[in-house]
Amino acid sequence: MASQHASPVPGLPPCKRYVATHDSNGKSIYAESPDQHYHNSSPSAAIALARSFSVAAIPADLAHDADVKAYRAESGITSYTQQEIVVPSASGANLLVIDLKPGASSAMHRTVSIDFSICVIGEIDHELDGGEKVRLRPGDHIVQRGTMHRWSNPSTTLPARFVACTLPCIPFDVAGEKLKEVHLPQPREGKAEL
C-alpha cells in the first residue's frame, strides 16, 4: 500500500507515499503504490531522486484511475521508474523526493519549469548562478522559476531531504535567449547531477 523503500542516503527515514482514490462503490481508499524508485542510488551517489507521483497533464485526468495506472506502469512519461525532473509532455506535473548525503552538491542547472521545493529534513543551501545563496530549514521553500541554481547540503555529518513539485512553463526570453534546460558540468569530485 505505502512505499516503505528506504532512501539510499544513509540516515534518512523511508519516505512513505499514500495515493488516495475511490473503490467501485465510491468509497475513498488508498491505492496500491510501488516502492519509491530512487535514481543515482549507488552507494557512492551523493544525491538520490525519486519520482513520488506524476501526471501527464494539468488539469489531471483522474477518471478510472488513469493517472494511478500510468504512474504504476513500468514505462511511460509518468511512470514511477522515470527520472526526469520535469514531465516531458510539457503540460504535466512531477512530485519528487530528493535526498542529499552530507556535503553533497548538485550541478548548476535549470529546467523549463516552475518548481515548488520544500526542505523537510536537515538544512539545504539553494545557490543561484549570480552567487546569491539562501539556507533552507524544514518548512522553508523555494519558488524556482527557470533560474540557474544548485542544491547543496552544508552539513558534513547529517543528510538532508527536500520535496519538489515541478510544473513545465512556457519558454520565455532570458537575456535575449529562449529558456532551455541546461546542466553545467560538475567541477568537483563527489558531487552529483540533478
PDB file of C-alpha atoms in Angstrom:
ATOM      1  CA  MET A   1       0.000   0.000   0.000  1.00  0.00           C
ATOM      2  CA  ALA A   2       2.520   2.654   1.070  1.00  0.00           C
ATOM      3  CA  SER A   3       6.079   2.913  -0.058  1.00  0.00           C
ATOM      4  CA  GLN A   4       8.432   1.556   2.584  1.00  0.00           C
ATOM      5  CA  HIS A   5      11.620   1.710   0.483  1.00  0.00           C
ATOM      6  CA  ALA A   6      14.433   3.436   2.345  1.00  0.00           C
ATOM      7  CA  SER A   7      16.447   6.221   0.828  1.00  0.00           C
ATOM      8  CA  PRO A   8      19.857   5.165  -0.469  1.00  0.00           C
ATOM      9  CA  VAL A   9      21.219   8.128   1.516  1.00  0.00           C
ATOM     10  CA  PRO A  10      22.144   6.707   4.952  1.00  0.00           C
ATOM     11  CA  GLY A  11      20.455   8.282   7.960  1.00  0.00           C
ATOM     12  CA  LEU A  12      17.179   9.294   6.301  1.00  0.00           C
ATOM     13  CA  PRO A  13      13.917   7.547   7.176  1.00  0.00           C
ATOM     14  CA  PRO A  14      11.837   5.933   4.445  1.00  0.00           C
ATOM     15  CA  CYS A  15       9.580   8.400   2.694  1.00  0.00           C
ATOM     16  CA  LYS A  16       6.058   6.962   2.804  1.00  0.00           C
ATOM     17  CA  ARG A  17       3.705   7.731  -0.074  1.00  0.00           C
ATOM     18  CA  TYR A  18      -0.064   7.199   0.064  1.00  0.00           C
ATOM     19  CA  VAL A  19      -2.259   7.637  -3.018  1.00  0.00           C
ATOM     20  CA  ALA A  20      -5.942   8.177  -2.189  1.00  0.00           C
ATOM     21  CA  THR A  21      -8.584   7.110  -4.716  1.00  0.00           C
ATOM     22  CA  HIS A  22     -12.085   5.521  -4.795  1.00  0.00           C
ATOM     23  CA  ASP A  23     -13.353   1.959  -4.856  1.00  0.00           C
ATOM     24  CA  SER A  24     -16.173   0.784  -7.168  1.00  0.00           C
ATOM     25  CA  ASN A  25     -18.750   1.951  -4.584  1.00  0.00           C
ATOM     26  CA  GLY A  26     -17.295   5.476  -4.456  1.00  0.00           C
ATOM     27  CA  LYS A  27     -15.734   4.985  -1.028  1.00  0.00           C
ATOM     28  CA  SER A  28     -12.328   6.612  -0.511  1.00  0.00           C
ATOM     29  CA  ILE A  29      -9.439   4.138  -0.250  1.00  0.00           C
ATOM     30  CA  TYR A  30      -5.646   4.047  -0.547  1.00  0.00           C
ATOM     31  CA  ALA A  31      -4.405   2.630  -3.862  1.00  0.00           C
ATOM     32  CA  GLU A  32      -1.589   0.131  -4.190  1.00  0.00           C
ATOM     33  CA  SER A  33       1.607   2.043  -4.803  1.00  0.00           C
ATOM     34  CA  PRO A  34       5.069   0.838  -5.881  1.00  0.00           C
ATOM     35  CA  ASP A  35       8.115   1.396  -3.687  1.00  0.00           C
ATOM     36  CA  GLN A  36      10.000   4.627  -4.252  1.00  0.00           C
ATOM     37  CA  HIS A  37      12.362   4.121  -7.190  1.00  0.00           C
ATOM     38  CA  TYR A  38      15.486   6.134  -6.475  1.00  0.00           C
ATOM     39  CA  HIS A  39      17.825   7.268  -9.247  1.00  0.00           C
ATOM     40  CA  ASN A  40      21.531   7.903  -8.674  1.00  0.00           C
ATOM     41  CA  SER A  41      21.167   5.337  -5.920  1.00  0.00           C
ATOM     42  CA  SER A  42      24.574   3.654  -5.950  1.00  0.00           C
ATOM     43  CA  PRO A  43      26.282   3.514  -2.533  1.00  0.00           C
ATOM     44  CA  SER A  44      28.679   6.254  -3.667  1.00  0.00           C
ATOM     45  CA  ALA A  45      25.947   8.575  -5.017  1.00  0.00           C
ATOM     46  CA  ALA A  46      25.744  11.917  -3.243  1.00  0.00           C
ATOM     47  CA  ILE A  47      22.146  12.676  -4.295  1.00  0.00           C
ATOM     48  CA  ALA A  48      19.188  10.354  -4.871  1.00  0.00           C
ATOM     49  CA  LEU A  49      15.975  11.385  -6.627  1.00  0.00           C
ATOM     50  CA  ALA A  50      12.646   9.512  -6.570  1.00  0.00           C
ATOM     51  CA  ARG A  51       9.533  10.409  -8.545  1.00  0.00           C
ATOM     52  CA  SER A  52       6.828  10.190  -5.900  1.00  0.00           C
ATOM     53  CA  PHE A  53       3.922  10.790  -8.311  1.00  0.00           C
ATOM     54  CA  SER A  54       3.374  12.257 -11.751  1.00  0.00           C
ATOM     55  CA  VAL A  55       0.542  13.273 -14.066  1.00  0.00           C
ATOM     56  CA  ALA A  56       0.831  13.874 -17.812  1.00  0.00           C
ATOM     57  CA  ALA A  57      -1.364  16.975 -17.951  1.00  0.00           C
ATOM     58  CA  ILE A  58      -2.979  19.672 -15.865  1.00  0.00           C
ATOM     59  CA  PRO A  59      -5.870  19.506 -15.239  1.00  0.00           C
ATOM     60  CA  ALA A  60      -5.166  15.859 -14.412  1.00  0.00           C
ATOM     61  CA  ASP A  61      -7.330  13.026 -15.773  1.00  0.00           C
ATOM     62  CA  LEU A  62      -8.318  11.087 -12.653  1.00  0.00           C
ATOM     63  CA  ALA A  63     -11.240   9.183 -14.222  1.00  0.00           C
ATOM     64  CA  HIS A  64     -10.975   5.392 -13.879  1.00  0.00           C
ATOM     65  CA  ASP A  65      -7.644   5.868 -12.046  1.00  0.00           C
ATOM     66  CA  ALA A  66      -5.927   6.731 -15.367  1.00  0.00           C
ATOM     67  CA  ASP A  67      -3.241   8.706 -13.515  1.00  0.00           C
ATOM     68  CA  VAL A  68      -2.601   5.946 -10.962  1.00  0.00           C
ATOM     69  CA  LYS A  69      -2.360   3.265 -13.681  1.00  0.00           C
ATOM     70  CA  ALA A  70       0.066   5.399 -15.722  1.00  0.00           C
ATOM     71  CA  TYR A  71       2.215   6.066 -12.644  1.00  0.00           C
ATOM     72  CA  ARG A  72       2.327   2.371 -11.664  1.00  0.00           C
ATOM     73  CA  ALA A  73       3.286   1.309 -15.211  1.00  0.00           C
ATOM     74  CA  GLU A  74       6.865   0.089 -15.766  1.00  0.00           C
ATOM     75  CA  SER A  75       7.340   2.650 -18.559  1.00  0.00           C
ATOM     76  CA  GLY A  76       5.760   5.827 -19.898  1.00  0.00           C
ATOM     77  CA  ILE A  77       6.258   9.536 -19.278  1.00  0.00           C
ATOM     78  CA  THR A  78       4.593   9.450 -15.848  1.00  0.00           C
ATOM     79  CA  SER A  79       5.926   6.054 -14.706  1.00  0.00           C
ATOM     80  CA  TYR A  80       7.453   5.838 -11.239  1.00  0.00           C
ATOM     81  CA  THR A  81      10.599   4.482 -12.949  1.00  0.00           C
ATOM     82  CA  GLN A  82      11.345   7.716 -14.844  1.00  0.00           C
ATOM     83  CA  GLN A  83      13.946  10.216 -13.631  1.00  0.00           C
ATOM     84  CA  GLU A  84      13.134  13.447 -15.493  1.00  0.00           C
ATOM     85  CA  ILE A  85      12.827  16.487 -13.245  1.00  0.00           C
ATOM     86  CA  VAL A  86      10.046  17.864 -15.486  1.00  0.00           C
ATOM     87  CA  VAL A  87       7.359  15.731 -17.177  1.00  0.00           C
ATOM     88  CA  PRO A  88       8.350  15.529 -20.874  1.00  0.00           C
ATOM     89  CA  SER A  89       4.776  16.201 -22.074  1.00  0.00           C
ATOM     90  CA  ALA A  90       5.278  19.904 -21.240  1.00  0.00           C
ATOM     91  CA  SER A  91       1.909  20.026 -19.524  1.00  0.00           C
ATOM     92  CA  GLY A  92       2.136  17.645 -16.572  1.00  0.00           C
ATOM     93  CA  ALA A  93       3.429  17.705 -13.012  1.00  0.00           C
ATOM     94  CA  ASN A  94       6.027  15.747 -11.026  1.00  0.00           C
ATOM     95  CA  LEU A  95       6.253  15.270  -7.278  1.00  0.00           C
ATOM     96  CA  LEU A  96       9.888  14.479  -6.423  1.00  0.00           C
ATOM     97  CA  VAL A  97      11.753  13.466  -3.269  1.00  0.00           C
ATOM     98  CA  ILE A  98      15.439  14.469  -3.343  1.00  0.00           C
ATOM     99  CA  ASP A  99      17.867  13.166  -0.699  1.00  0.00           C
ATOM    100  CA  LEU A 100      21.371  14.599  -0.214  1.00  0.00           C
ATOM    101  CA  LYS A 101      24.268  12.968   1.616  1.00  0.00           C
ATOM    102  CA  PRO A 102      26.308  15.162   3.971  1.00  0.00           C
ATOM    103  CA  GLY A 103      28.333  17.624   1.877  1.00  0.00           C
ATOM    104  CA  ALA A 104      26.529  16.719  -1.379  1.00  0.00           C
ATOM    105  CA  SER A 105      26.002  19.324  -4.074  1.00  0.00           C
ATOM    106  CA  SER A 106      24.157  19.168  -7.389  1.00  0.00           C
ATOM    107  CA  ALA A 107      25.479  20.592 -10.626  1.00  0.00           C
ATOM    108  CA  MET A 108      24.390  24.117 -11.514  1.00  0.00           C
ATOM    109  CA  HIS A 109      21.293  23.600 -13.678  1.00  0.00           C
ATOM    110  CA  ARG A 110      17.977  24.965 -14.891  1.00  0.00           C
ATOM    111  CA  THR A 111      14.783  23.417 -16.204  1.00  0.00           C
ATOM    112  CA  VAL A 112      11.947  24.850 -18.268  1.00  0.00           C
ATOM    113  CA  SER A 113       9.602  24.834 -15.314  1.00  0.00           C
ATOM    114  CA  ILE A 114       8.278  26.449 -12.196  1.00  0.00           C
ATOM    115  CA  ASP A 115       9.206  24.331  -9.171  1.00  0.00           C
ATOM    116  CA  PHE A 116       7.943  24.472  -5.605  1.00  0.00           C
ATOM    117  CA  SER A 117      10.668  22.953  -3.393  1.00  0.00           C
ATOM    118  CA  ILE A 118      10.297  22.484   0.370  1.00  0.00           C
ATOM    119  CA  CYS A 119      13.056  21.459   2.788  1.00  0.00           C
ATOM    120  CA  VAL A 120      11.693  18.708   5.047  1.00  0.00           C
ATOM    121  CA  ILE A 121      14.791  17.262   6.784  1.00  0.00           C
ATOM    122  CA  GLY A 122      18.098  18.926   7.627  1.00  0.00           C
ATOM    123  CA  GLU A 123      19.381  22.102   6.014  1.00  0.00           C
ATOM    124  CA  ILE A 124      19.818  22.750   2.303  1.00  0.00           C
ATOM    125  CA  ASP A 125      21.553  25.621   0.525  1.00  0.00           C
ATOM    126  CA  HIS A 126      19.994  26.950  -2.683  1.00  0.00           C
ATOM    127  CA  GLU A 127      22.532  28.907  -4.719  1.00  0.00           C
ATOM    128  CA  LEU A 128      21.893  30.990  -7.858  1.00  0.00           C
ATOM    129  CA  ASP A 129      24.394  31.393 -10.704  1.00  0.00           C
ATOM    130  CA  GLY A 130      24.840  35.044  -9.682  1.00  0.00           C
ATOM    131  CA  GLY A 131      26.309  33.841  -6.358  1.00  0.00           C
ATOM    132  CA  GLU A 132      23.338  34.588  -4.103  1.00  0.00           C
ATOM    133  CA  LYS A 133      22.554  31.796  -1.638  1.00  0.00           C
ATOM    134  CA  VAL A 134      19.862  31.046   0.930  1.00  0.00           C
ATOM    135  CA  ARG A 135      19.810  28.327   3.571  1.00  0.00           C
ATOM    136  CA  LEU A 136      16.578  26.354   3.874  1.00  0.00           C
ATOM    137  CA  ARG A 137      15.486  24.680   7.095  1.00  0.00           C
ATOM    138  CA  PRO A 138      12.469  22.366   7.477  1.00  0.00           C
ATOM    139  CA  GLY A 139       9.395  24.181   6.181  1.00  0.00           C
ATOM    140  CA  ASP A 140      11.384  26.788   4.214  1.00  0.00           C
ATOM    141  CA  HIS A 141      10.789  26.649   0.491  1.00  0.00           C
ATOM    142  CA  ILE A 142      11.855  27.994  -2.886  1.00  0.00           C
ATOM    143  CA  VAL A 143       9.702  29.016  -5.832  1.00  0.00           C
ATOM    144  CA  GLN A 144      12.151  28.127  -8.609  1.00  0.00           C
ATOM    145  CA  ARG A 145      11.253  29.967 -11.852  1.00  0.00           C
ATOM    146  CA  GLY A 146      13.551  28.656 -14.574  1.00  0.00           C
ATOM    147  CA  THR A 147      16.678  30.126 -12.968  1.00  0.00           C
ATOM    148  CA  MET A 148      20.145  28.529 -12.866  1.00  0.00           C
ATOM    149  CA  HIS A 149      20.639  27.026  -9.432  1.00  0.00           C
ATOM    150  CA  ARG A 150      22.463  24.444  -7.338  1.00  0.00           C
ATOM    151  CA  TRP A 151      21.322  22.449  -4.293  1.00  0.00           C
ATOM    152  CA  SER A 152      23.842  21.685  -1.506  1.00  0.00           C
ATOM    153  CA  ASN A 153      23.780  20.014   1.875  1.00  0.00           C
ATOM    154  CA  PRO A 154      26.011  22.224   4.069  1.00  0.00           C
ATOM    155  CA  SER A 155      26.278  19.625   6.834  1.00  0.00           C
ATOM    156  CA  THR A 156      29.318  17.366   6.905  1.00  0.00           C
ATOM    157  CA  THR A 157      27.557  14.839   9.173  1.00  0.00           C
ATOM    158  CA  LEU A 158      23.778  14.888   8.562  1.00  0.00           C
ATOM    159  CA  PRO A 159      21.776  14.015   5.426  1.00  0.00           C
ATOM    160  CA  ALA A 160      19.027  16.303   4.099  1.00  0.00           C
ATOM    161  CA  ARG A 161      15.802  15.925   2.099  1.00  0.00           C
ATOM    162  CA  PHE A 162      13.597  18.244   0.086  1.00  0.00           C
ATOM    163  CA  VAL A 163      10.359  17.639  -1.775  1.00  0.00           C
ATOM    164  CA  ALA A 164       9.638  19.398  -5.068  1.00  0.00           C
ATOM    165  CA  CYS A 165       6.641  19.760  -7.332  1.00  0.00           C
ATOM    166  CA  THR A 166       7.746  20.643 -10.880  1.00  0.00           C
ATOM    167  CA  LEU A 167       5.402  22.112 -13.480  1.00  0.00           C
ATOM    168  CA  PRO A 168       6.511  22.897 -17.053  1.00  0.00           C
ATOM    169  CA  CYS A 169       6.443  26.562 -18.050  1.00  0.00           C
ATOM    170  CA  ILE A 170       6.198  28.281 -21.395  1.00  0.00           C
ATOM    171  CA  PRO A 171       9.768  29.081 -22.517  1.00  0.00           C
ATOM    172  CA  PHE A 172      10.387  32.809 -22.172  1.00  0.00           C
ATOM    173  CA  ASP A 173      13.155  35.219 -23.128  1.00  0.00           C
ATOM    174  CA  VAL A 174      16.126  35.415 -20.710  1.00  0.00           C
ATOM    175  CA  ALA A 175      18.781  37.956 -21.760  1.00  0.00           C
ATOM    176  CA  GLY A 176      17.937  37.520 -25.457  1.00  0.00           C
ATOM    177  CA  GLU A 177      17.663  33.696 -25.440  1.00  0.00           C
ATOM    178  CA  LYS A 178      14.693  31.378 -25.030  1.00  0.00           C
ATOM    179  CA  LEU A 179      14.714  29.480 -21.735  1.00  0.00           C
ATOM    180  CA  LYS A 180      16.022  25.924 -22.208  1.00  0.00           C
ATOM    181  CA  GLU A 181      17.139  23.090 -19.938  1.00  0.00           C
ATOM    182  CA  VAL A 182      20.827  23.331 -19.003  1.00  0.00           C
ATOM    183  CA  HIS A 183      23.048  21.153 -16.791  1.00  0.00           C
ATOM    184  CA  LEU A 184      26.588  22.502 -16.350  1.00  0.00           C
ATOM    185  CA  PRO A 185      29.451  20.060 -15.720  1.00  0.00           C
ATOM    186  CA  GLN A 186      30.188  19.432 -12.076  1.00  0.00           C
ATOM    187  CA  PRO A 187      33.798  20.521 -11.459  1.00  0.00           C
ATOM    188  CA  ARG A 188      34.409  18.834  -8.081  1.00  0.00           C
ATOM    189  CA  GLU A 189      34.682  15.112  -7.329  1.00  0.00           C
ATOM    190  CA  GLY A 190      31.960  13.565  -5.167  1.00  0.00           C
ATOM    191  CA  LYS A 191      29.242  15.849  -6.471  1.00  0.00           C
ATOM    192  CA  ALA A 192      26.109  14.685  -8.234  1.00  0.00           C
ATOM    193  CA  GLU A 193      23.974  15.549 -11.228  1.00  0.00           C
ATOM    194  CA  LEU A 194      20.395  16.637 -10.546  1.00  0.00           C
TER     195      LEU A 194
END
